[in-house]
Coordinates of C-alpha atoms and ligand atoms in Angstrom, one line a residue:
X1 CA -0.1 0.1 0.1
X2 CA 0.9 3.6 -0.6
X3 CA 0.5 6.5 1.8
X4 CA 0.9 10.0 0.9
X5 CA 1.2 12.6 3.6
X6 CA 2.6 15.8 4.9
X7 CA 4.5 14.7 7.8
X8 CA 5.8 11.2 8.6
X9 CA 6.9 10.8 12.3
X10 CA 8.6 7.7 13.1
X11 CA 8.5 7.0 16.9
X12 CA 5.9 7.7 19.5
X13 CA 8.0 8.9 22.5
X14 CA 7.9 12.5 23.9
X15 CA 9.7 13.5 20.6
X16 CA 7.4 12.3 18.0
X17 CA 4.2 12.9 19.7
X18 CA 5.1 16.5 20.8
X19 CA 6.3 17.2 17.3
X20 CA 2.9 15.8 15.8
X21 CA 0.9 17.8 18.0
X22 CA 2.3 20.8 17.0
X23 CA 2.3 20.1 13.2
X24 CA -1.3 18.6 13.0
X25 CA -3.0 21.7 12.1
X26 CA -0.8 22.5 9.1
X27 CA -0.9 19.0 7.3
X28 CA -1.8 15.3 7.3
X29 CA 0.3 13.5 9.8
X30 CA 1.1 10.0 10.3
X31 CA 2.9 8.4 13.0
X32 CA 4.5 4.9 12.5
X33 CA 5.7 3.1 15.7
X34 CA 7.1 -0.2 16.1
X35 CA 5.1 -1.5 19.1
X36 CA 2.2 -0.1 20.9
X37 CA 2.4 3.7 21.2
X38 CA 3.2 3.7 24.7
X39 CA 6.3 1.3 24.5
X40 CA 9.0 3.9 24.4
X41 CA 11.8 5.0 26.7
X42 CA 9.9 8.2 27.6
X43 CA 7.5 5.8 29.1
X44 CA 9.8 4.4 31.8
X45 CA 11.6 8.0 32.5
X46 CA 11.7 8.3 36.3
X47 CA 13.6 11.1 37.6
X48 CA 12.0 14.0 35.6
X49 CA 12.8 17.0 33.7
X50 CA 15.4 19.5 34.4
X51 CA 14.2 23.1 34.2
X52 CA 14.7 26.4 36.1
X53 CA 12.0 27.0 38.6
X54 CA 13.6 27.0 42.0
X55 CA 14.1 30.3 44.0
X56 CA 17.8 30.1 44.2
X57 CA 18.2 28.8 40.6
X58 CA 19.0 30.7 37.4
X59 CA 19.4 30.0 33.7
X60 CA 23.2 30.8 34.3
X61 CA 23.5 27.9 36.8
X62 CA 21.5 25.3 34.8
X63 CA 23.8 26.3 31.6
X64 CA 26.9 26.2 33.6
X65 CA 26.0 22.7 35.1
X66 CA 25.2 21.6 31.6
X67 CA 28.4 22.6 30.2
X68 CA 30.4 21.3 33.0
X69 CA 28.8 17.7 32.5
X70 CA 29.6 18.1 28.7
X71 CA 33.2 18.2 29.3
X72 CA 34.0 20.9 26.6
X73 CA 31.9 19.5 23.8
X74 CA 28.5 21.1 24.4
X75 CA 27.5 23.7 21.7
X76 CA 27.0 26.9 23.9
X77 CA 24.3 28.3 21.6
X78 CA 22.4 25.2 21.8
X79 CA 22.8 24.9 25.7
X80 CA 21.4 28.5 26.0
X81 CA 18.5 27.9 23.7
X82 CA 17.5 24.7 25.4
X83 CA 17.6 25.9 29.0
X84 CA 16.1 29.2 28.5
X85 CA 13.1 27.5 26.7
X86 CA 12.6 24.8 29.3
X87 CA 10.0 26.7 31.6
X88 CA 7.9 27.4 28.7
X89 CA 7.7 23.7 27.2
X90 CA 7.3 22.4 30.9
X91 CA 4.1 24.3 31.1
X92 CA 2.9 23.3 27.6
X93 CA 3.4 19.8 28.8
X94 CA 1.0 20.6 31.7
X95 CA -1.5 22.2 29.4
X96 CA -1.5 18.9 27.5
X97 CA -2.6 17.2 30.5
X98 CA 0.7 16.1 32.4
X99 CA 0.4 16.6 36.2
X100 CA 3.6 17.4 37.8
X101 CA 4.2 16.7 41.7
X102 CA 3.6 20.2 43.5
X103 CA 5.0 21.1 47.0
X104 CA 2.7 20.6 49.8
X105 CA 2.8 24.4 50.6
X106 CA -0.4 25.1 48.4
X107 CA 1.6 27.9 46.6
X108 CA 1.2 25.7 43.4
X109 CA 4.9 25.4 43.2
X110 CA 6.8 22.2 41.7
X111 CA 8.2 19.9 44.3
X112 CA 11.8 20.0 42.5
X113 CA 14.1 17.1 42.8
X114 CA 17.9 16.9 42.7
X115 CA 20.1 14.9 40.5
X116 CA 23.8 14.3 39.9
X117 CA 25.7 17.2 38.3
X118 CA 23.1 19.9 39.2
X119 CA 24.0 22.6 41.6
X120 CA 20.6 23.4 42.3
X121 CA 17.2 21.5 42.6
X122 CA 15.5 21.7 39.2
X123 CA 14.1 18.5 38.3
X124 CA 10.4 18.6 38.0
X125 CA 8.7 15.4 38.3
X126 CA 5.6 13.2 38.6
X127 CA 6.5 11.1 41.6
X128 CA 8.9 8.5 40.3
X129 CA 6.9 7.9 37.0
X130 CA 7.5 11.1 35.5
X131 CA 8.0 9.7 31.8
X132 CA 4.7 7.6 32.2
X133 CA 2.7 10.5 33.2
X134 CA 4.1 12.7 30.0
X135 CA 3.7 9.5 27.4
X136 CA 0.3 8.7 28.7
X137 CA -1.1 12.4 28.3
X138 CA 0.6 12.7 25.0
X139 CA -0.9 9.7 23.5
X140 CA -4.4 10.4 24.8
X141 CA -4.1 13.7 23.1
X142 CA -2.8 12.0 19.9
X143 CA -5.7 9.6 20.0
X144 CA -8.1 12.4 20.1
X145 CA -6.7 14.2 17.2
X146 CA -8.3 13.9 13.7
X147 CA -5.6 14.8 11.7
X148 CA -3.0 12.4 13.1
X149 CA -2.7 8.9 11.9
X150 CA -1.2 6.5 14.4
X151 CA 0.1 3.3 12.9
X152 CA 1.1 0.8 15.8
X153 CA 3.0 -2.2 15.1
X154 CA 4.8 -0.5 11.9
X155 CA 8.5 -0.5 12.0
X156 CA 10.4 1.7 9.5
X157 CA 12.6 -0.4 7.5
X158 CA 14.6 2.4 5.7
X159 CA 14.4 5.9 4.5
X160 CA 13.7 6.9 0.8
X161 CA 15.9 9.3 -0.5
X162 CA 16.2 11.0 -3.9
X163 CA 19.8 11.2 -4.5
X164 CA 21.1 14.3 -6.5
X165 CA 24.4 12.4 -6.0
X166 CA 23.4 9.2 -7.9
X167 CA 21.6 11.3 -10.6
X168 CA 24.8 13.3 -11.6
X169 CA 27.0 10.6 -11.0
X170 CA 29.3 12.9 -8.9
X171 CA 30.0 12.9 -5.2
X172 CA 28.6 16.0 -3.6
X173 CA 27.5 16.7 0.1
X174 CA 24.5 14.7 1.2
X175 CA 22.4 17.8 1.8
X176 CA 21.8 17.8 -1.8
X177 CA 19.7 14.7 -1.2
X178 CA 16.3 14.9 -0.4
X179 CA 14.5 12.4 1.9
X180 CA 10.7 11.4 0.5
X181 CA 9.5 9.2 3.2
X182 CA 10.0 5.9 4.4
X183 CA 9.6 2.1 3.8
X184 CA 7.6 0.6 6.8
X185 CA 6.8 -3.1 7.5
X186 CA 3.4 -3.9 8.9
X187 CA 4.5 -6.4 11.7
X188 CA 0.8 -8.0 11.9
X189 CA 0.4 -8.3 8.1
X190 CA 4.3 -8.6 6.9
X191 CA 3.5 -6.4 4.2
X192 CA 5.9 -3.4 3.4
X193 CA 4.1 0.0 2.6
X194 CA 5.5 3.2 1.1
X195 CA 4.9 6.4 3.2
X196 CA 5.4 9.3 0.8
X197 CA 6.3 12.4 2.9
X198 CA 7.0 15.9 2.2
X199 CA 8.8 16.0 5.8
X200 CA 10.1 12.9 7.6
X201 CA 11.1 13.1 11.4
X202 CA 13.2 10.4 13.1
X203 CA 12.2 10.3 16.7
X204 CA 13.2 6.5 17.2
X205 CA 14.9 7.0 20.5
X206 CA 18.2 5.8 21.8
X207 CA 20.2 2.4 21.3
X208 CA 20.7 0.8 24.8
X209 CA 19.8 -2.5 23.5
X210 CA 23.1 -2.7 21.8
X211 CA 24.6 -3.5 25.1
X212 CA 23.8 -6.7 27.2
X213 CA 22.8 -4.7 30.1
X214 CA 20.7 -1.8 30.1
X215 CA 18.2 0.3 31.7
X216 CA 16.3 0.7 28.2
X217 CA 13.3 -1.0 26.8
X218 CA 13.5 -3.6 23.8
X219 CA 12.5 -0.8 21.2
X220 CA 15.7 1.2 21.7
X221 CA 17.7 -0.6 18.9
X222 CA 18.8 2.8 17.4
X223 CA 17.0 2.4 14.0
X224 CA 17.1 6.1 13.3
X225 CA 20.7 6.5 13.9
X226 CA 21.1 3.4 11.3
X227 CA 18.7 4.5 8.8
X228 CA 20.1 7.9 8.7
X229 CA 23.5 6.6 8.4
X230 CA 22.6 4.2 5.6
X231 CA 20.8 7.0 3.7
X232 CA 24.0 9.0 3.9
X233 CA 23.3 11.5 6.7
X234 CA 26.0 12.6 9.2
X235 CA 26.4 11.0 12.7
X236 CA 28.2 12.4 15.5
X237 CA 29.8 11.6 18.9
X238 CA 28.7 7.9 19.2
X239 CA 31.4 6.9 21.5
X240 CA 29.8 8.7 24.2
X241 CA 27.4 6.3 25.6
X242 CA 26.0 7.0 28.9
X243 CA 26.1 4.2 31.6
X244 CA 23.4 4.8 34.3
X245 CA 25.2 4.0 37.7
X246 CA 22.3 2.4 39.2
X247 CA 20.1 -0.4 37.7
X248 CA 18.7 -2.9 40.1
X249 CA 20.7 -6.1 40.3
X250 CA 18.2 -8.9 40.5
X251 CA 17.6 -11.9 38.1
X252 CA 14.2 -11.2 37.7
X253 CA 14.6 -7.2 37.4
X254 CA 14.8 -6.9 33.7
X255 CA 16.1 -3.3 32.7
X256 CA 14.7 -1.6 36.0
X257 CA 16.4 1.7 36.8
X258 CA 16.7 3.1 40.4
X259 CA 16.7 6.8 39.6
X260 CA 19.3 9.2 40.5
X261 CA 16.7 11.1 42.6
X262 CA 17.3 8.4 45.3
X263 CA 20.5 9.7 45.7
X264 CA 19.4 13.3 45.3
X265 CA 17.2 12.5 48.6
X266 CA 20.1 10.9 50.5
X267 CA 20.6 7.9 49.1
X268 CA 24.3 6.6 49.4
X269 CA 26.2 4.0 47.5
X270 CA 28.1 1.4 49.6
X271 CA 30.2 -1.5 49.0
X272 CA 29.4 -5.2 50.3
X273 CA 30.9 -4.3 53.8
X274 CA 28.9 -1.0 54.1
X275 CA 31.5 1.5 53.1
X276 CA 30.5 4.4 51.2
X277 CA 33.1 4.9 48.6
X278 CA 32.2 7.8 46.4
X279 CA 34.3 10.2 48.4
X280 CA 37.2 8.2 47.0
X281 CA 36.2 9.4 43.4
X282 CA 34.9 12.8 43.6
X283 CA 34.1 15.7 46.2
X284 CA 30.7 15.7 45.2
X285 CA 30.4 11.9 46.2
X286 CA 27.2 10.2 45.1
X287 CA 25.9 13.1 43.3
X288 CA 28.9 13.8 41.1
X289 CA 28.3 13.5 37.4
X290 CA 27.1 9.9 36.0
X291 CA 30.3 9.1 34.2
X292 CA 32.5 9.5 37.5
X293 CA 29.7 7.6 39.7
X294 CA 29.5 4.6 36.9
X295 CA 33.3 4.5 36.6
X296 CA 33.6 4.6 40.5
X297 CA 31.2 1.6 40.8
X298 CA 33.0 -0.1 38.1
X299 CA 36.4 0.3 39.7
X300 CA 35.0 -1.0 43.2
X301 CA 33.5 -4.0 41.4
X302 CA 36.9 -4.8 39.7
X303 CA 38.7 -4.3 42.9
X304 CA 36.2 -6.6 45.1
X305 CA 35.1 -9.0 42.5
X306 CA 31.5 -8.4 43.9
X307 CA 28.7 -8.7 41.6
X308 CA 27.1 -5.4 42.6
X309 CA 27.3 -2.7 44.9
X310 CA 24.3 -1.2 47.1
X311 CA 22.2 1.8 47.4
X312 CA 21.2 2.6 50.8
X313 CA 18.4 5.2 51.8
X314 CA 17.1 3.3 54.7
X315 CA 17.8 6.1 57.2
X316 CA 15.3 8.3 55.7
X317 CA 11.7 8.2 57.0
X318 CA 9.8 5.1 55.6
X319 CA 6.8 7.2 54.8
X320 CA 8.8 9.8 53.1
X321 CA 10.4 7.0 50.9
X322 CA 7.0 5.4 50.0
X323 CA 5.4 8.8 48.9
X324 CA 8.5 10.0 47.0
X325 CA 9.4 6.7 45.3
X326 CA 6.2 4.6 45.0
X327 CA 7.1 3.0 41.8
X328 CA 10.6 1.9 42.8
X329 CA 9.4 1.0 46.3
X330 CA 6.8 -1.3 44.9
X331 CA 9.3 -3.0 42.5
X332 CA 11.7 -3.6 45.1
X333 CA 9.0 -5.0 47.6
X334 CA 7.7 -7.4 44.7
X335 CA 11.2 -8.7 44.4
X336 CA 11.5 -9.1 48.5
X337 CA 13.5 -6.1 49.1
X338 CA 12.2 -3.3 51.5
X339 CA 14.3 -0.3 50.6
X340 CA 12.8 1.6 53.6
X341 CA 14.7 -1.0 55.6
X342 CA 17.5 -2.2 53.6
X343 CA 20.3 -1.3 51.0
X344 CA 19.3 -2.2 47.2
X345 CA 21.9 -4.0 45.0
X346 CA 22.7 -2.0 42.1
X347 CA 24.9 -2.1 39.0
X348 CA 25.6 0.3 36.1
X349 CA 23.9 -0.4 32.7
X350 CA 23.8 1.4 29.2
X351 CA 21.3 3.9 29.6
X352 CA 21.6 6.9 26.8
X353 CA 23.4 7.7 23.7
X354 CA 24.6 11.3 23.6
X355 CA 25.6 11.1 20.1
X356 CA 23.3 10.4 17.1
X357 CA 22.0 12.0 13.9
X358 CA 23.8 15.3 13.6
X359 CA 21.2 18.1 13.2
X360 CA 21.3 22.0 13.4
X361 CA 19.7 24.3 15.9
X362 CA 16.2 23.5 14.3
X363 CA 16.4 19.9 14.3
X364 CA 17.2 19.5 10.5
X365 CA 19.8 16.8 9.5
X366 CA 22.0 17.4 6.4
X367 CA 19.6 15.6 4.1
X368 CA 17.0 17.9 2.8
X369 CA 13.3 17.4 4.5
X370 CA 14.6 15.0 6.9
X371 CA 14.7 15.8 10.6
X372 CA 16.1 14.0 13.9
X373 CA 14.4 14.9 17.3
X374 CA 15.1 13.4 20.6
X375 CA 17.6 10.6 21.9
X376 CA 18.3 9.8 18.0
X377 CA 19.5 13.2 17.5
X378 CA 23.0 14.8 18.4
X379 CA 22.1 18.5 18.9
X380 CA 25.2 19.5 20.7
X381 CA 23.3 20.0 24.1
X382 CA 25.2 17.1 25.7
X383 CA 28.7 17.1 24.5
X384 CA 30.4 14.3 25.8
X385 CA 28.3 13.7 28.9
X386 CA 24.6 14.5 29.4
X387 CA 23.5 16.2 32.5
X388 CA 20.8 14.1 34.4
X389 CA 17.3 14.9 33.1
X390 CA 18.2 17.1 30.2
X391 CA 17.0 14.6 27.7
X392 CA 13.3 15.1 28.1
X393 CA 14.0 18.8 27.9
X394 CA 15.9 18.4 24.8
X395 CA 13.2 16.3 23.2
X396 CA 10.4 18.8 23.9
X397 CA 12.4 21.9 23.0
X398 CA 13.5 20.6 19.6
X399 CA 10.1 19.1 18.9
X400 CA 8.9 22.8 19.3
X401 CA 11.9 24.3 17.0
X402 CA 11.8 21.5 14.2
X403 CA 7.9 21.8 14.2
X404 CA 8.3 25.5 13.6
X405 CA 10.8 25.0 10.8
X406 CA 9.2 22.0 9.3
X407 CA 5.9 24.1 8.9
X408 CA 7.8 26.9 7.1
X409 CA 9.6 24.3 4.9
X410 CA 6.4 22.5 4.0
X411 CA 5.1 25.7 2.4
X412 CA 8.2 26.0 0.0
X413 CA 8.2 22.1 -0.7
X414 CA 7.5 21.0 -4.4
X415 CA 6.4 17.3 -4.3
X416 CA 7.8 16.6 -7.7
X417 CA 11.0 14.9 -7.1
X418 CA 9.4 12.4 -4.7
X419 CA 6.5 11.4 -7.1
X420 CA 7.7 8.5 -8.7
X421 CA 9.3 6.5 -5.8
X422 CA 10.6 3.0 -6.6
X423 CA 8.1 0.4 -4.8
X424 CA 9.7 -1.7 -2.2
X425 CA 11.8 -4.5 -3.6
X426 CA 11.1 -7.7 -1.5
X427 CA 14.5 -9.0 -2.0
X428 CA 14.6 -12.4 -0.4
X429 CA 11.5 -14.3 -0.7
X430 CA 12.0 -17.4 1.6
X431 CA 10.7 -17.5 5.1
X432 CA 13.6 -17.8 7.4
X433 CA 13.5 -21.0 9.5
X434 CA 16.5 -19.9 11.3
X435 CA 15.3 -17.6 14.0
X436 CA 18.2 -19.0 16.3
X437 CA 20.9 -17.3 14.0
X438 CA 19.1 -13.9 14.6
X439 CA 19.0 -14.6 18.5
X440 CA 22.5 -15.6 18.5
X441 CA 23.9 -12.9 16.7
X442 CA 22.1 -10.4 18.7
X443 CA 23.3 -12.0 21.7
X444 CA 27.0 -12.1 20.5
X445 CA 26.8 -8.3 19.6
X446 CA 25.4 -7.3 22.8
X447 CA 27.9 -9.4 24.8
X448 CA 30.9 -8.2 22.7
X449 CA 30.0 -4.4 23.4
X450 CA 29.2 -5.0 27.0
X451 CA 32.7 -6.7 27.5
X452 CA 34.9 -4.6 25.0
X453 CA 33.2 -1.2 24.5
X454 CA 31.8 -0.6 27.9
X455 CA 32.7 1.9 30.8
X456 CA 36.5 1.3 30.5
X457 CA 37.9 0.9 27.0
X458 CA 41.3 -0.1 25.6
X459 CA 42.5 -0.1 22.1
X460 CA 42.6 -3.9 22.0
X461 CA 39.4 -4.6 23.2
X462 CA 38.2 -2.1 20.8
X463 CA 39.7 -3.9 18.0
X464 CA 38.6 -7.2 19.2
X465 CA 35.0 -5.8 19.0
X466 CA 35.4 -4.4 15.7
X467 CA 36.6 -7.6 14.3
X468 CA 33.7 -9.6 15.9
X469 CA 31.0 -7.1 14.9
X470 CA 32.3 -6.9 11.4
X471 CA 32.0 -10.5 10.9
X472 CA 28.5 -10.5 12.3
X473 CA 27.6 -7.8 9.9
X474 CA 28.8 -9.7 6.9
X475 CA 26.6 -12.6 7.8
X476 CA 23.5 -10.2 8.5
X477 CA 24.1 -8.8 5.0
X478 CA 23.8 -12.2 3.5
X479 CA 20.8 -13.1 5.7
X480 CA 19.1 -9.9 4.9
X481 CA 19.2 -10.6 1.1
X482 CA 18.2 -14.1 1.3
X483 CA 15.1 -14.0 3.5
X484 CA 12.0 -12.2 4.2
X485 CA 12.4 -9.4 6.4
X486 CA 11.2 -9.3 9.9
X487 CA 11.3 -7.0 12.7
X488 CA 13.9 -8.9 14.4
X489 CA 16.0 -9.1 11.5
X490 CA 15.6 -5.3 11.0
X491 CA 16.6 -4.6 14.4
X492 CA 19.5 -7.3 14.4
X493 CA 20.7 -5.2 11.1
X494 CA 20.4 -1.8 13.1
X495 CA 22.1 -2.7 16.5
X496 CA 25.1 -4.2 14.4
X497 CA 25.5 -1.1 12.5
X498 CA 25.1 1.1 15.5
X499 CA 27.5 -1.0 17.5
X500 CA 30.1 -0.6 14.5
X501 CA 29.7 3.2 14.4
X502 CA 30.1 3.4 18.3
X503 CA 33.2 1.2 18.0
X504 CA 34.6 3.2 15.1
X505 CA 34.0 6.6 16.9
X506 CA 35.6 5.2 20.1
X507 CA 38.6 4.3 18.1
X508 CA 39.0 7.6 16.3
X509 CA 39.0 9.5 19.6
X510 CA 42.4 9.2 20.9
X511 CA 41.9 10.8 24.6
X512 CA 39.5 10.2 27.5
X513 CA 36.7 12.7 27.8
X514 CA 33.3 12.5 29.5
X515 CA 31.8 9.1 29.0
X516 CA 34.6 7.9 27.0
X517 CA 37.5 6.3 28.8
X518 CA 40.4 4.6 27.1
X519 CA 43.1 3.2 29.4
X520 CA 45.8 3.8 26.6
X521 CA 44.6 7.5 26.2
X522 CA 43.7 8.2 30.0
X523 CA 44.2 12.2 29.5
X524 CA 41.9 14.7 28.0
X525 CA 43.5 16.4 24.9
X526 CA 42.1 19.7 24.2
X527 CA 44.7 20.4 21.5
X528 CA 43.3 18.0 19.2
X529 CA 40.3 16.5 20.5
X530 CA 38.1 19.4 21.7
X531 CA 35.8 18.4 18.4
X532 CA 33.0 16.0 17.5
X533 CA 33.7 12.7 16.1
X534 CA 31.6 12.9 12.8
X535 CA 30.8 9.8 10.6
X536 CA 29.3 9.4 7.1
X537 CA 28.7 6.4 5.0
X538 CA 31.2 6.2 2.3
X539 CA 29.6 7.2 -0.9
X540 CA 29.0 4.3 -3.6
X541 CA 28.0 5.5 -7.0
Ligands
FAD601 P1 11.5 7.0 22.9 O1 10.5 7.6 23.9 O2 12.4 6.0 23.2 O3 10.6 6.7 21.5 C1 11.1 6.1 20.6 C2 10.2 5.7 19.7 O4 10.5 5.1 18.4 C3 9.0 4.4 20.3 O5 8.0 4.7 20.0 C4 9.7 3.3 19.5 O6 9.1 2.2 19.1 C5 9.8 3.9 18.0 N1 11.0 3.3 17.0 C6 12.2 2.9 17.2 N2 12.5 2.6 16.0 C7 11.4 2.4 15.1 C8 11.3 2.0 13.8 N3 12.5 1.4 13.2 N4 9.9 2.2 13.3 C9 8.9 2.8 13.9 N5 9.2 3.2 15.1 C10 10.3 2.9 15.8 N6 15.7 11.3 30.6 C11 15.2 12.4 31.5 O7 15.4 13.6 31.0 N7 14.9 12.2 32.6 C12 14.6 11.1 33.0 O8 14.2 11.0 34.3 C13 15.0 9.9 32.4 N8 14.9 8.8 33.0 C14 15.0 7.6 32.4 C15 14.7 6.3 32.6 C16 14.9 5.1 32.0 C17 14.5 3.8 32.5 C18 15.1 5.3 30.4 C19 15.4 4.3 29.8 C20 15.5 6.6 30.0 C21 15.4 7.7 30.8 N9 15.7 8.9 30.3 C22 15.3 10.1 31.1 C23 16.2 9.1 29.0 C24 14.7 9.7 28.3 O9 13.6 8.7 28.7 C25 15.0 9.2 26.7 O10 16.0 9.9 26.3 C26 13.6 10.1 26.1 O11 12.3 9.6 26.5 C27 13.7 9.6 24.6 O12 12.6 10.2 23.9 P2 12.3 9.9 22.4 O13 11.0 10.5 22.1 O14 13.5 10.4 21.8 O15 12.4 8.4 22.3
SIN602 C1 17.1 9.0 36.6 O1 15.9 9.2 37.2 O2 18.0 8.6 37.3 C2 17.2 9.1 35.1 C3 17.6 10.3 34.7 C4 18.0 10.7 33.4 O3 18.3 9.7 32.9 O4 18.2 11.9 32.9

């Protein structure tokens, strides 16, 4: 089937849904999302959204904290723009129906949380299920909207680009290419549809599933980054993968995060003998930036040989803990742990990709009519390390800016070049009976990334990972041409590519900065490396 629309949005998290709500009055909108609409990282966000509302806070302080965390690689103009736009966007979320927790004073002020790297309390939250409150309100608004088509269980396979480069047979910049939409697999019927769109927006979220241990839900397979790269767009800073210091360590707790807000309320990291160790690593102790805390835990585990460390908030009032962290409290209790009485076992896990599809200050990629917003994009806000709770903020601010720009662009778009798009070529026609190959490769990629491209890296480990992933990629390529595509195969192809791009970026950066730490290059080198790591697919004419 073919669909012709004005705006194609790929992904239904905070970035995609808020973009959709803003452009819907200007044209026909289709949102394609690969599972149910709510199945997003947004839905699992706990801590909240960072923005300046506190009496002692200021834009300057939030800007300073963001720049400090980013370790020299943030774009100052982006940081200033995002921070200053924050309060307005938070109020807009409330207009869309999100209920943030207020202080008990009756003054209609937010109850602001504190997280690592923030010099002030500035995390606006809805209990400890902020993301769910946001996602639910946005999905409800979208479902009520008559100009927005929501296609659940539809996974985008690849972008459709019209290449001026191919036409002329010469190598020019990708910004001369035009994005005309995407091929999308309906996972219920196994049909691939062509979505022709005047504007296409990648809002596909992160890539935590590239790693064996992650806080991310299963949808986070880096599809947007992979599709953009294959289409010839620039991707940047993929070596900066953020490991959240505290994911619950329990065999039955798949991907469950223990919010940094727990440390913000006084939780302390201790080892198996009960010793608080973070003072050994940073004067800010448990509230140092994430890279420092995650490396601290990694160091402790390597020294002790233990499987996990512990997070202890049991000296606080039990009533307060239950009220402030209802979600975390209940989850731990369901696994037989009472956090009001005992420390919780925690380990670091892959959480957030700071790099992504390179965009300008309006969310535009270097392919015409293609935007990227949210975790899949690299805007310059996070630099080498994202400050806690700046991600939801970035997503709503950029959705707003990109929507404004896209509406302006729409007026000047001539649909002609995208009129006669090639239909989907089904390639392999045989059903694969080797699902085991897919799951085996998935596992091997994620294990290699965890073992060799984790919190602490070395030249040798990176090379080993590159070789292994390279072999798997070849196998996947063959598999991809021989068999009918499935969502598992699409995701496998994407995680393999994103894993490879992370490794390539990590190998290029010959220093340690922010989230990237290489034991052969342990120092920061501002003379050569105060710059982004940018990759583009080699041109094949
Ligand atoms: P997502 O919300 O991840 O949405 C991506 C969407 O794209 C999904 O609908 C997915 O199905 C869809 N998709 C992906 N690929 C395809 C494809 N090929 N075809 C069709 N659809 C596709 N950040 C904060 O600022 N504060 C927090 O407190 C916080 N807590 C977090 C807690 C957890 C457990 C996690 C995992 C993350 C947290 N983060 C937090 C990070 C933040 O939640 C995410 O970065 C943010 O929600 C990303 O939003 P998004 O819209 O870009 O992507
Ligand atoms: C958390 O609640 O610790 C997650 C915050 C974030 O990822 O920004």
